[in-house]
PDB file of C-alpha atoms and ligand atoms in Angstrom:
ATOM      1  CA  MET M   1      15.854  -8.620  10.407  1.00 48.00           C
ATOM      2  CA  SER M   2      15.051 -11.621   8.318  1.00 51.00           C
ATOM      3  CA  ASP M   3      12.616 -11.465   5.135  1.00 50.00           C
ATOM      4  CA  SER M   4      10.009 -13.580   7.032  1.00 67.00           C
ATOM      5  CA  SER M   5       9.356 -10.729   9.737  1.00 93.00           C
ATOM      6  CA  LEU M   6       7.766  -8.025   7.032  1.00 96.00           C
ATOM      7  CA  VAL M   7       5.696 -11.271   5.790  1.00 94.00           C
ATOM      8  CA  PHE M   8       4.785 -12.096   9.384  1.00 95.00           C
ATOM      9  CA  ALA M   9       3.626  -8.536  10.145  1.00 97.00           C
ATOM     10  CA  LEU M  10       1.644  -8.223   7.151  1.00 97.00           C
ATOM     11  CA  GLU M  11      -0.061 -11.464   7.350  1.00 96.00           C
ATOM     12  CA  ASN M  12      -1.048 -10.624  11.003  1.00 96.00           C
ATOM     13  CA  GLY M  13      -2.219  -7.079  10.079  1.00 96.00           C
ATOM     14  CA  SER M  14       0.260  -5.891  12.951  1.00 96.00           C
ATOM     15  CA  LEU M  15       1.091  -2.201  12.715  1.00 97.00           C
ATOM     16  CA  SER M  16       3.441  -2.398  15.719  1.00 96.00           C
ATOM     17  CA  ALA M  17       5.231  -5.281  14.213  1.00 97.00           C
ATOM     18  CA  LEU M  18       5.780  -3.283  11.151  1.00 97.00           C
ATOM     19  CA  SER M  19       6.708  -0.218  12.732  1.00 97.00           C
ATOM     20  CA  LYS M  20       9.951  -2.238  14.375  1.00 96.00           C
ATOM     21  CA  ILE M  21      10.906  -3.440  10.842  1.00 97.00           C
ATOM     22  CA  PRO M  22      13.872  -1.353   9.369  1.00 97.00           C
ATOM     23  CA  LYS M  23      12.438   0.792   6.307  1.00 98.00           C
ATOM     24  CA  SER M  24      13.433   3.548   4.052  1.00 98.00           C
ATOM     25  CA  ASP M  25      11.672   6.532   2.962  1.00 98.00           C
ATOM     26  CA  LEU M  26      13.147   8.368  -0.172  1.00 98.00           C
ATOM     27  CA  HIS M  27      10.476  10.807  -1.064  1.00 98.00           C
ATOM     28  CA  SER M  28       9.486  12.966   1.804  1.00 98.00           C
ATOM     29  CA  HIS M  29       9.385  17.003   1.938  1.00 97.00           C
ATOM     30  CA  ALA M  30      11.369  17.953   5.148  1.00 95.00           C
ATOM     31  CA  GLY M  31       9.105  20.015   6.972  1.00 94.00           C
ATOM     32  CA  ARG M  32       6.046  17.632   6.117  1.00 97.00           C
ATOM     33  CA  GLY M  33       7.268  14.176   7.370  1.00 98.00           C
ATOM     34  CA  GLY M  34       6.012  14.540  10.720  1.00 98.00           C
ATOM     35  CA  HIS M  35       2.671  12.785  12.388  1.00 98.00           C
ATOM     36  CA  ILE M  36      -0.250  14.934  13.212  1.00 98.00           C
ATOM     37  CA  SER M  37      -0.207  13.539  16.850  1.00 98.00           C
ATOM     38  CA  TYR M  38       3.244  15.078  17.241  1.00 98.00           C
ATOM     39  CA  ILE M  39       1.994  18.507  16.487  1.00 98.00           C
ATOM     40  CA  GLU M  40      -1.368  17.622  18.705  1.00 98.00           C
ATOM     41  CA  LYS M  41       0.982  17.015  21.676  1.00 98.00           C
ATOM     42  CA  TYR M  42       3.222  19.867  21.090  1.00 97.00           C
ATOM     43  CA  ALA M  43       0.631  22.545  20.865  1.00 97.00           C
ATOM     44  CA  ASN M  44      -2.050  20.966  22.962  1.00 97.00           C
ATOM     45  CA  VAL M  45      -4.690  21.066  20.415  1.00 98.00           C
ATOM     46  CA  LYS M  46      -6.865  18.441  18.251  1.00 97.00           C
ATOM     47  CA  ILE M  47      -6.150  18.374  14.676  1.00 97.00           C
ATOM     48  CA  THR M  48      -8.501  16.684  12.510  1.00 96.00           C
ATOM     49  CA  PRO M  49      -6.924  14.868   9.872  1.00 96.00           C
ATOM     50  CA  ASN M  50      -8.326  15.405   6.014  1.00 95.00           C
ATOM     51  CA  GLU M  51     -10.005  12.246   4.738  1.00 92.00           C
ATOM     52  CA  VAL M  52     -11.437  13.197   1.353  1.00 95.00           C
ATOM     53  CA  PRO M  53      -9.037  13.833  -1.742  1.00 97.00           C
ATOM     54  CA  PHE M  54      -8.054  17.452  -2.226  1.00 97.00           C
ATOM     55  CA  GLU M  55      -8.989  18.881  -5.506  1.00 96.00           C
ATOM     56  CA  SER M  56      -5.703  20.718  -6.110  1.00 94.00           C
ATOM     57  CA  LEU M  57      -2.006  21.357  -4.734  1.00 92.00           C
ATOM     58  CA  TYR M  58      -3.378  24.586  -3.726  1.00 95.00           C
ATOM     59  CA  GLU M  59      -6.253  23.235  -1.501  1.00 96.00           C
ATOM     60  CA  MET M  60      -3.636  20.797  -0.128  1.00 96.00           C
ATOM     61  CA  ASN M  61      -1.228  23.358   1.003  1.00 96.00           C
ATOM     62  CA  GLN M  62      -3.935  25.665   2.468  1.00 97.00           C
ATOM     63  CA  TRP M  63      -5.381  22.729   4.434  1.00 97.00           C
ATOM     64  CA  LEU M  64      -1.645  22.604   6.172  1.00 97.00           C
ATOM     65  CA  LYS M  65      -1.763  26.096   6.585  1.00 97.00           C
ATOM     66  CA  GLU M  66      -5.312  26.374   8.112  1.00 97.00           C
ATOM     67  CA  ASN M  67      -5.086  23.072  10.376  1.00 97.00           C
ATOM     68  CA  VAL M  68      -1.237  22.577  11.315  1.00 97.00           C
ATOM     69  CA  LYS M  69       0.963  25.536  10.609  1.00 96.00           C
ATOM     70  CA  CYS M  70      -1.388  27.980  12.632  1.00 97.00           C
ATOM     71  CA  HIS M  71      -0.544  25.986  15.907  1.00 97.00           C
ATOM     72  CA  LEU M  72       3.057  26.482  15.488  1.00 97.00           C
ATOM     73  CA  PRO M  73       5.186  29.695  15.788  1.00 96.00           C
ATOM     74  CA  GLY M  74       6.216  31.512  12.740  1.00 94.00           C
ATOM     75  CA  GLY M  75       9.690  31.728  11.075  1.00 95.00           C
ATOM     76  CA  ALA M  76      12.375  29.509  12.012  1.00 97.00           C
ATOM     77  CA  GLU M  77      11.084  28.299  15.315  1.00 97.00           C
ATOM     78  CA  GLY M  78       7.848  26.694  13.705  1.00 97.00           C
ATOM     79  CA  TYR M  79       9.878  25.220  10.751  1.00 97.00           C
ATOM     80  CA  LEU M  80      12.460  23.646  12.984  1.00 98.00           C
ATOM     81  CA  LYS M  81       9.389  22.018  14.901  1.00 98.00           C
ATOM     82  CA  GLN M  82       8.513  20.437  11.813  1.00 98.00           C
ATOM     83  CA  ILE M  83      11.872  19.017  11.453  1.00 98.00           C
ATOM     84  CA  GLU M  84      12.012  17.953  14.512  1.00 98.00           C
ATOM     85  CA  ALA M  85       8.563  16.063  13.849  1.00 98.00           C
ATOM     86  CA  SER M  86       9.903  14.286  10.877  1.00 98.00           C
ATOM     87  CA  PHE M  87      12.743  13.036  12.620  1.00 98.00           C
ATOM     88  CA  ALA M  88      10.655  12.028  15.633  1.00 98.00           C
ATOM     89  CA  GLN M  89       8.505  10.155  13.255  1.00 98.00           C
ATOM     90  CA  ALA M  90      11.435   8.188  11.357  1.00 98.00           C
ATOM     91  CA  ALA M  91      12.510   7.099  14.891  1.00 98.00           C
ATOM     92  CA  ALA M  92       8.986   5.797  15.857  1.00 98.00           C
ATOM     93  CA  ASP M  93       8.471   3.894  12.703  1.00 98.00           C
ATOM     94  CA  ASN M  94      12.155   2.581  12.254  1.00 98.00           C
ATOM     95  CA  VAL M  95      12.660   4.488   8.999  1.00 98.00           C
ATOM     96  CA  THR M  96      16.744   3.749   9.014  1.00 98.00           C
ATOM     97  CA  VAL M  97      17.337   5.405   5.594  1.00 98.00           C
ATOM     98  CA  LEU M  98      15.568   8.783   5.178  1.00 98.00           C
ATOM     99  CA  ALA M  99      15.783  11.285   2.106  1.00 98.00           C
ATOM    100  CA  LEU M 100      14.423  14.234   3.349  1.00 98.00           C
ATOM    101  CA  SER M 101      14.383  17.219   0.667  1.00 97.00           C
ATOM    102  CA  PHE M 102      14.924  20.764   1.406  1.00 97.00           C
ATOM    103  CA  CYS M 103      14.421  23.972  -0.442  1.00 95.00           C
ATOM    104  CA  VAL M 104      17.036  26.817  -0.720  1.00 95.00           C
ATOM    105  CA  ASP M 105      14.987  29.258   1.152  1.00 93.00           C
ATOM    106  CA  GLU M 106      14.969  26.691   4.227  1.00 96.00           C
ATOM    107  CA  ILE M 107      18.771  27.009   4.351  1.00 96.00           C
ATOM    108  CA  GLN M 108      18.622  30.838   3.937  1.00 95.00           C
ATOM    109  CA  LEU M 109      16.030  30.764   6.708  1.00 96.00           C
ATOM    110  CA  LEU M 110      18.536  28.946   9.262  1.00 97.00           C
ATOM    111  CA  GLY M 111      21.033  31.618   8.314  1.00 95.00           C
ATOM    112  CA  GLY M 112      23.154  29.837   5.469  1.00 94.00           C
ATOM    113  CA  MET M 113      24.588  26.354   4.581  1.00 95.00           C
ATOM    114  CA  GLU M 114      27.010  26.273   7.565  1.00 95.00           C
ATOM    115  CA  ALA M 115      24.024  27.030  10.202  1.00 97.00           C
ATOM    116  CA  PHE M 116      21.629  25.097   8.235  1.00 97.00           C
ATOM    117  CA  LYS M 117      23.964  21.776   8.308  1.00 97.00           C
ATOM    118  CA  ASN M 118      24.668  22.102  12.066  1.00 97.00           C
ATOM    119  CA  THR M 119      21.255  22.624  12.962  1.00 98.00           C
ATOM    120  CA  ILE M 120      19.842  19.734  11.126  1.00 98.00           C
ATOM    121  CA  ASP M 121      22.618  17.201  11.698  1.00 98.00           C
ATOM    122  CA  GLY M 122      21.985  18.089  15.436  1.00 98.00           C
ATOM    123  CA  LEU M 123      18.095  17.483  15.100  1.00 98.00           C
ATOM    124  CA  ARG M 124      18.736  14.190  13.751  1.00 98.00           C
ATOM    125  CA  GLU M 125      21.299  13.165  16.377  1.00 98.00           C
ATOM    126  CA  LYS M 126      18.754  13.980  18.922  1.00 98.00           C
ATOM    127  CA  TYR M 127      15.563  12.675  17.699  1.00 98.00           C
ATOM    128  CA  ALA M 128      16.311   9.778  15.247  1.00 98.00           C
ATOM    129  CA  PRO M 129      19.917   8.651  16.072  1.00 98.00           C
ATOM    130  CA  ASN M 130      19.423   5.258  14.256  1.00 97.00           C
ATOM    131  CA  THR M 131      18.347   6.962  10.956  1.00 98.00           C
ATOM    132  CA  LYS M 132      20.910   7.606   8.290  1.00 98.00           C
ATOM    133  CA  LEU M 133      20.039  11.067   6.598  1.00 98.00           C
ATOM    134  CA  TYR M 134      20.276  11.614   2.791  1.00 98.00           C
ATOM    135  CA  PRO M 135      19.227  15.240   2.363  1.00 98.00           C
ATOM    136  CA  ASP M 136      18.034  16.063  -0.938  1.00 98.00           C
ATOM    137  CA  LEU M 137      18.295  19.643  -2.420  1.00 97.00           C
ATOM    138  CA  ALA M 138      15.153  20.621  -3.875  1.00 96.00           C
ATOM    139  CA  LEU M 139      15.323  22.957  -6.747  1.00 95.00           C
ATOM    140  CA  GLY M 140      12.729  24.470  -9.123  1.00 90.00           C
ATOM    141  CA  TYR M 141      11.141  27.000  -6.742  1.00 85.00           C
ATOM    142  CA  PHE M 142      12.867  30.449  -7.834  1.00 85.00           C
ATOM    143  CA  PRO M 143      15.581  31.032 -10.855  1.00 84.00           C
ATOM    144  CA  GLU M 144      17.759  33.063  -8.026  1.00 86.00           C
ATOM    145  CA  GLU M 145      18.328  29.563  -6.330  1.00 90.00           C
ATOM    146  CA  VAL M 146      20.879  28.649  -8.725  1.00 89.00           C
ATOM    147  CA  ASN M 147      23.209  31.531  -7.687  1.00 90.00           C
ATOM    148  CA  ALA M 148      23.601  29.759  -4.332  1.00 91.00           C
ATOM    149  CA  LEU M 149      24.379  26.370  -5.557  1.00 92.00           C
ATOM    150  CA  ASP M 150      28.175  26.857  -5.395  1.00 92.00           C
ATOM    151  CA  GLU M 151      28.093  27.682  -1.989  1.00 92.00           C
ATOM    152  CA  ILE M 152      25.720  24.828  -1.104  1.00 94.00           C
ATOM    153  CA  LEU M 153      27.236  22.085  -2.912  1.00 94.00           C
ATOM    154  CA  GLU M 154      30.632  23.143  -1.182  1.00 93.00           C
ATOM    155  CA  ARG M 155      29.590  21.977   2.401  1.00 92.00           C
ATOM    156  CA  LYS M 156      29.076  18.259   0.854  1.00 93.00           C
ATOM    157  CA  PHE M 157      25.841  18.180   2.894  1.00 97.00           C
ATOM    158  CA  PHE M 158      23.317  16.858   0.389  1.00 97.00           C
ATOM    159  CA  SER M 159      23.544  13.522  -1.412  1.00 97.00           C
ATOM    160  CA  GLY M 160      20.965  14.072  -3.864  1.00 97.00           C
ATOM    161  CA  VAL M 161      19.062  16.778  -5.726  1.00 96.00           C
ATOM    162  CA  ASP M 162      14.939  16.556  -6.302  1.00 96.00           C
ATOM    163  CA  ILE M 163      13.878  18.925  -9.224  1.00 94.00           C
ATOM    164  CA  MET M 164      10.392  20.190  -8.631  1.00 88.00           C
ATOM    165  CA  ASN M 165       8.268  22.835 -10.014  1.00 71.00           C
ATOM    166  CA  TYR M 166      10.285  22.890 -12.904  1.00 69.00           C
ATOM    167  CA  MET M 167       7.795  24.079 -15.449  1.00 74.00           C
ATOM    168  CA  GLY M 168       7.876  28.010 -15.596  1.00 75.00           C
ATOM    169  CA  THR M 169      11.175  28.345 -13.498  1.00 86.00           C
ATOM    170  CA  TYR M 170      13.645  26.671 -15.925  1.00 90.00           C
ATOM    171  CA  THR M 171      13.445  25.654 -19.694  1.00 90.00           C
ATOM    172  CA  MET M 172      14.820  22.275 -20.522  1.00 90.00           C
ATOM    173  CA  ASP M 173      18.136  23.632 -21.685  1.00 92.00           C
ATOM    174  CA  GLU M 174      18.595  25.244 -18.405  1.00 91.00           C
ATOM    175  CA  LEU M 175      17.671  22.092 -16.405  1.00 92.00           C
ATOM    176  CA  LYS M 176      20.181  20.367 -18.549  1.00 93.00           C
ATOM    177  CA  ARG M 177      22.963  22.748 -17.684  1.00 93.00           C
ATOM    178  CA  ILE M 178      21.977  22.668 -13.793  1.00 92.00           C
ATOM    179  CA  CYS M 179      21.806  18.694 -13.906  1.00 93.00           C
ATOM    180  CA  ARG M 180      25.374  18.474 -15.622  1.00 93.00           C
ATOM    181  CA  LYS M 181      26.660  20.356 -12.821  1.00 93.00           C
ATOM    182  CA  LEU M 182      25.205  18.542 -10.000  1.00 94.00           C
ATOM    183  CA  LYS M 183      26.111  15.145 -11.893  1.00 93.00           C
ATOM    184  CA  GLU M 184      29.834  16.320 -11.589  1.00 93.00           C
ATOM    185  CA  ASN M 185      29.209  16.889  -7.861  1.00 92.00           C
ATOM    186  CA  GLU M 186      28.308  13.164  -7.859  1.00 93.00           C
ATOM    187  CA  LEU M 187      24.672  13.825  -6.473  1.00 96.00           C
ATOM    188  CA  ILE M 188      21.747  11.313  -7.003  1.00 96.00           C
ATOM    189  CA  LEU M 189      19.480  13.031  -9.483  1.00 97.00           C
ATOM    190  CA  LYS M 190      15.838  12.850  -8.840  1.00 97.00           C
ATOM    191  CA  ALA M 191      12.906  14.764 -10.105  1.00 95.00           C
ATOM    192  CA  HIS M 192       8.887  15.109  -9.417  1.00 95.00           C
ATOM    193  CA  ILE M 193       7.690  13.589 -12.952  1.00 93.00           C
ATOM    194  CA  GLY M 194       4.836  11.808 -13.807  1.00 90.00           C
ATOM    195  CA  GLU M 195       2.568  12.607 -11.105  1.00 89.00           C
ATOM    196  CA  PHE M 196       0.794  14.866 -13.308  1.00 89.00           C
ATOM    197  CA  GLY M 197       0.964  15.083 -17.083  1.00 87.00           C
ATOM    198  CA  GLU M 198       1.745  12.253 -19.445  1.00 89.00           C
ATOM    199  CA  ALA M 199       3.606   9.031 -19.368  1.00 91.00           C
ATOM    200  CA  ASP M 200       6.016  10.161 -21.949  1.00 92.00           C
ATOM    201  CA  ASP M 201       7.248  12.754 -19.690  1.00 91.00           C
ATOM    202  CA  VAL M 202       8.753  10.305 -17.660  1.00 93.00           C
ATOM    203  CA  TRP M 203      11.051   8.776 -20.159  1.00 95.00           C
ATOM    204  CA  ARG M 204      11.563  12.405 -21.866  1.00 93.00           C
ATOM    205  CA  TYR M 205      13.128  13.869 -18.693  1.00 93.00           C
ATOM    206  CA  ALA M 206      14.787  10.935 -17.278  1.00 95.00           C
ATOM    207  CA  GLU M 207      16.544  10.494 -20.764  1.00 95.00           C
ATOM    208  CA  GLU M 208      17.325  14.124 -21.098  1.00 94.00           C
ATOM    209  CA  LEU M 209      18.501  14.969 -17.735  1.00 94.00           C
ATOM    210  CA  GLY M 210      19.997  11.611 -16.994  1.00 95.00           C
ATOM    211  CA  LEU M 211      17.927  11.035 -14.037  1.00 96.00           C
ATOM    212  CA  ASP M 212      18.768   8.196 -11.376  1.00 97.00           C
ATOM    213  CA  GLN M 213      15.504   8.261  -9.715  1.00 97.00           C
ATOM    214  CA  ILE M 214      11.988   9.682 -10.099  1.00 97.00           C
ATOM    215  CA  GLN M 215       9.564  10.947  -7.377  1.00 97.00           C
ATOM    216  CA  HIS M 216       6.122   9.590  -8.503  1.00 97.00           C
ATOM    217  CA  GLY M 217       6.529   8.664 -11.887  1.00 96.00           C
ATOM    218  CA  VAL M 218       3.220   6.451 -11.779  1.00 97.00           C
ATOM    219  CA  LEU M 219       2.000   7.589 -14.990  1.00 97.00           C
ATOM    220  CA  ALA M 220       4.538   5.446 -16.598  1.00 97.00           C
ATOM    221  CA  ALA M 221       2.401   2.394 -15.918  1.00 97.00           C
ATOM    222  CA  LYS M 222       0.119   3.831 -18.727  1.00 97.00           C
ATOM    223  CA  SER M 223       2.982   2.981 -21.301  1.00 97.00           C
ATOM    224  CA  ASP M 224       4.642  -0.147 -22.054  1.00 98.00           C
ATOM    225  CA  LYS M 225       7.362   1.693 -23.635  1.00 97.00           C
ATOM    226  CA  VAL M 226       8.042   3.945 -20.849  1.00 97.00           C
ATOM    227  CA  MET M 227       8.125   0.930 -18.295  1.00 98.00           C
ATOM    228  CA  ARG M 228      10.290  -1.085 -20.548  1.00 98.00           C
ATOM    229  CA  TYR M 229      12.813   1.936 -20.614  1.00 97.00           C
ATOM    230  CA  LEU M 230      12.711   2.474 -16.654  1.00 98.00           C
ATOM    231  CA  ALA M 231      13.406  -1.210 -16.139  1.00 98.00           C
ATOM    232  CA  ASP M 232      16.259  -1.560 -18.837  1.00 98.00           C
ATOM    233  CA  ASN M 233      17.807   1.423 -17.157  1.00 97.00           C
ATOM    234  CA  ARG M 234      17.223   0.425 -13.487  1.00 97.00           C
ATOM    235  CA  ILE M 235      15.563   3.841 -12.779  1.00 97.00           C
ATOM    236  CA  GLN M 236      14.002   3.811  -9.653  1.00 98.00           C
ATOM    237  CA  LEU M 237      10.394   5.334  -8.855  1.00 98.00           C
ATOM    238  CA  ASN M 238       9.814   6.313  -5.328  1.00 98.00           C
ATOM    239  CA  VAL M 239       6.083   6.083  -5.107  1.00 98.00           C
ATOM    240  CA  CYS M 240       3.795   7.366  -2.765  1.00 98.00           C
ATOM    241  CA  PRO M 241       0.524   5.554  -2.634  1.00 98.00           C
ATOM    242  CA  THR M 242      -1.550   7.600  -0.226  1.00 98.00           C
ATOM    243  CA  SER M 243      -0.380  11.154  -1.661  1.00 98.00           C
ATOM    244  CA  ASN M 244      -1.570   9.830  -5.141  1.00 98.00           C
ATOM    245  CA  VAL M 245      -5.024   8.785  -3.633  1.00 98.00           C
ATOM    246  CA  MET M 246      -5.551  11.954  -1.804  1.00 98.00           C
ATOM    247  CA  LEU M 247      -4.721  13.897  -4.754  1.00 96.00           C
ATOM    248  CA  LYS M 248      -6.747  12.124  -7.350  1.00 96.00           C
ATOM    249  CA  VAL M 249      -3.717  10.508  -9.187  1.00 96.00           C
ATOM    250  CA  SER M 250      -5.100   7.120  -8.474  1.00 97.00           C
ATOM    251  CA  ALA M 251      -8.697   6.167  -7.337  1.00 97.00           C
ATOM    252  CA  ASP M 252      -7.636   3.613  -4.686  1.00 97.00           C
ATOM    253  CA  TYR M 253      -4.949   1.293  -3.512  1.00 98.00           C
ATOM    254  CA  GLU M 254      -6.384  -1.806  -5.610  1.00 98.00           C
ATOM    255  CA  THR M 255      -5.720   0.107  -8.779  1.00 98.00           C
ATOM    256  CA  HIS M 256      -2.851   1.953  -7.969  1.00 98.00           C
ATOM    257  CA  PRO M 257      -0.112   1.723 -10.594  1.00 98.00           C
ATOM    258  CA  ILE M 258       2.419   0.388  -8.162  1.00 98.00           C
ATOM    259  CA  HIS M 259       0.954  -3.059  -8.964  1.00 98.00           C
ATOM    260  CA  THR M 260       1.516  -2.728 -12.909  1.00 98.00           C
ATOM    261  CA  LEU M 261       5.161  -1.042 -12.336  1.00 98.00           C
ATOM    262  CA  PHE M 262       6.211  -3.836 -10.266  1.00 98.00           C
ATOM    263  CA  ALA M 263       4.968  -6.606 -12.329  1.00 98.00           C
ATOM    264  CA  ASN M 264       6.732  -4.870 -15.181  1.00 98.00           C
ATOM    265  CA  GLY M 265      10.163  -5.063 -13.501  1.00 98.00           C
ATOM    266  CA  VAL M 266      10.627  -1.156 -12.642  1.00 98.00           C
ATOM    267  CA  LYS M 267      12.365  -0.603  -9.411  1.00 98.00           C
ATOM    268  CA  VAL M 268      10.036   1.024  -6.945  1.00 98.00           C
ATOM    269  CA  THR M 269       9.951   1.937  -3.136  1.00 98.00           C
ATOM    270  CA  ILE M 270       7.235   2.935  -0.929  1.00 98.00           C
ATOM    271  CA  ASN M 271       7.305   6.284   0.414  1.00 98.00           C
ATOM    272  CA  THR M 272       5.181   9.026   2.293  1.00 98.00           C
ATOM    273  CA  ASP M 273       5.712  12.368   0.522  1.00 98.00           C
ATOM    274  CA  ASP M 274       3.928  14.786   3.012  1.00 98.00           C
ATOM    275  CA  LEU M 275       3.021  12.501   6.220  1.00 98.00           C
ATOM    276  CA  LEU M 276       1.813  15.781   8.020  1.00 97.00           C
ATOM    277  CA  ILE M 277      -0.939  16.067   5.364  1.00 98.00           C
ATOM    278  CA  PHE M 278      -1.759  12.614   4.147  1.00 98.00           C
ATOM    279  CA  ASN M 279      -1.696  11.219   7.669  1.00 97.00           C
ATOM    280  CA  SER M 280      -0.265   7.649   6.282  1.00 98.00           C
ATOM    281  CA  THR M 281       2.792   5.989   8.124  1.00 98.00           C
ATOM    282  CA  LEU M 282       5.280   4.126   5.876  1.00 98.00           C
ATOM    283  CA  SER M 283       3.912   1.012   8.136  1.00 98.00           C
ATOM    284  CA  GLU M 284       0.432   1.967   7.026  1.00 98.00           C
ATOM    285  CA  GLU M 285       1.556   2.251   3.532  1.00 98.00           C
ATOM    286  CA  TYR M 286       2.973  -1.138   3.265  1.00 98.00           C
ATOM    287  CA  LEU M 287      -0.282  -2.571   5.120  1.00 98.00           C
ATOM    288  CA  LYS M 288      -2.482  -0.912   2.715  1.00 98.00           C
ATOM    289  CA  LEU M 289      -0.654  -2.009  -0.537  1.00 98.00           C
ATOM    290  CA  TYR M 290      -0.945  -5.714   0.955  1.00 98.00           C
ATOM    291  CA  LYS M 291      -4.569  -5.405   1.762  1.00 98.00           C
ATOM    292  CA  ALA M 292      -4.982  -4.175  -1.750  1.00 98.00           C
ATOM    293  CA  GLY M 293      -3.381  -7.230  -3.190  1.00 98.00           C
ATOM    294  CA  MET M 294       0.149  -7.111  -3.216  1.00 98.00           C
ATOM    295  CA  LYS M 295       2.059 -10.003  -2.099  1.00 97.00           C
ATOM    296  CA  ALA M 296       3.916  -9.746   1.232  1.00 97.00           C
ATOM    297  CA  ALA M 297       7.146 -11.381  -0.526  1.00 96.00           C
ATOM    298  CA  ASP M 298       6.977  -8.644  -3.182  1.00 97.00           C
ATOM    299  CA  LEU M 299       6.642  -5.939  -0.614  1.00 98.00           C
ATOM    300  CA  GLU M 300       9.799  -7.232   0.963  1.00 97.00           C
ATOM    301  CA  VAL M 301      11.611  -6.987  -2.482  1.00 97.00           C
ATOM    302  CA  ILE M 302      10.198  -3.283  -2.275  1.00 98.00           C
ATOM    303  CA  ARG M 303      11.547  -2.657   1.327  1.00 98.00           C
ATOM    304  CA  GLN M 304      15.130  -4.107   0.416  1.00 97.00           C
ATOM    305  CA  THR M 305      15.409  -1.975  -2.754  1.00 98.00           C
ATOM    306  CA  GLY M 306      14.728   0.920  -0.454  1.00 98.00           C
ATOM    307  CA  LEU M 307      17.049  -0.075   2.291  1.00 97.00           C
ATOM    308  CA  HIS M 308      19.937  -0.422  -0.763  1.00 96.00           C
ATOM    309  CA  TYR M 309      19.458   3.481  -1.310  1.00 93.00           C
ATOM    310  CA  ALA M 310      23.125   4.682  -0.908  1.00 76.00           C
TER     311      ALA M 310
HETATM  312 ZN1   ZN H   1       6.720  14.970  -3.400  1.00 70.07          ZN
END
């Protein structure tokens, strides 16, 4: 697809043209990447999307439970329906490069690494045959997860790791030790930093842990020094605009930090985070940023950055 096709689709405000253009989603939590309409159709129910920003992550998770998960079976069956929805969405929006993150307890839910790998590969093949999957292992939920690390890495299923919820689970020294091991296994190192907290956190964690990419990282826009560090070291931020608006990290799309980050030479990509909750597809994210003042040619640069993930 040529450069001009994205520009054309944006200038015409055409979501259907946008949905046909190959895109990447590099920040998507596996069970939450589907579209509400997919769950509605499956469960034969009507789900009203949340339209006002959430006050907290707790409130966001409660919304998912009370509006989506309540329509799905429990245990592995419901979980697999959510994964199926994520792949179906990737196919519907032509997401050809997809990094979904999975937690250790999701691997355990499906009966261990061998069964997990086969099941996820099978679902991708069936629902998103044209999508290349780059699975991330999400770490930071419970300290015992590190005991499962050797067995998980041995299968060579994961291409990256996403450290989240690290505060309270690990000290910086523990994180460094874990990251060294992951680096030895040649995994792309990512972490959720700079969504909440301080701009300096982005620089500090990237430097100390040797991160390749950062999930969110938008607070970096508050500091010229941190932006220069990210630009000089080619550290990519996988940004999720609607997630930031819905969690009050950014007031709106016009003032979203992605404008400043891009203008300062920081490598950024556009992603969905939790589509099932935030109800904004990748195509919609591109269009929202275009309407908020980003140039179509700049959005094309961002799209290309994402497609060159691997
Ligand atoms: Zn996230």
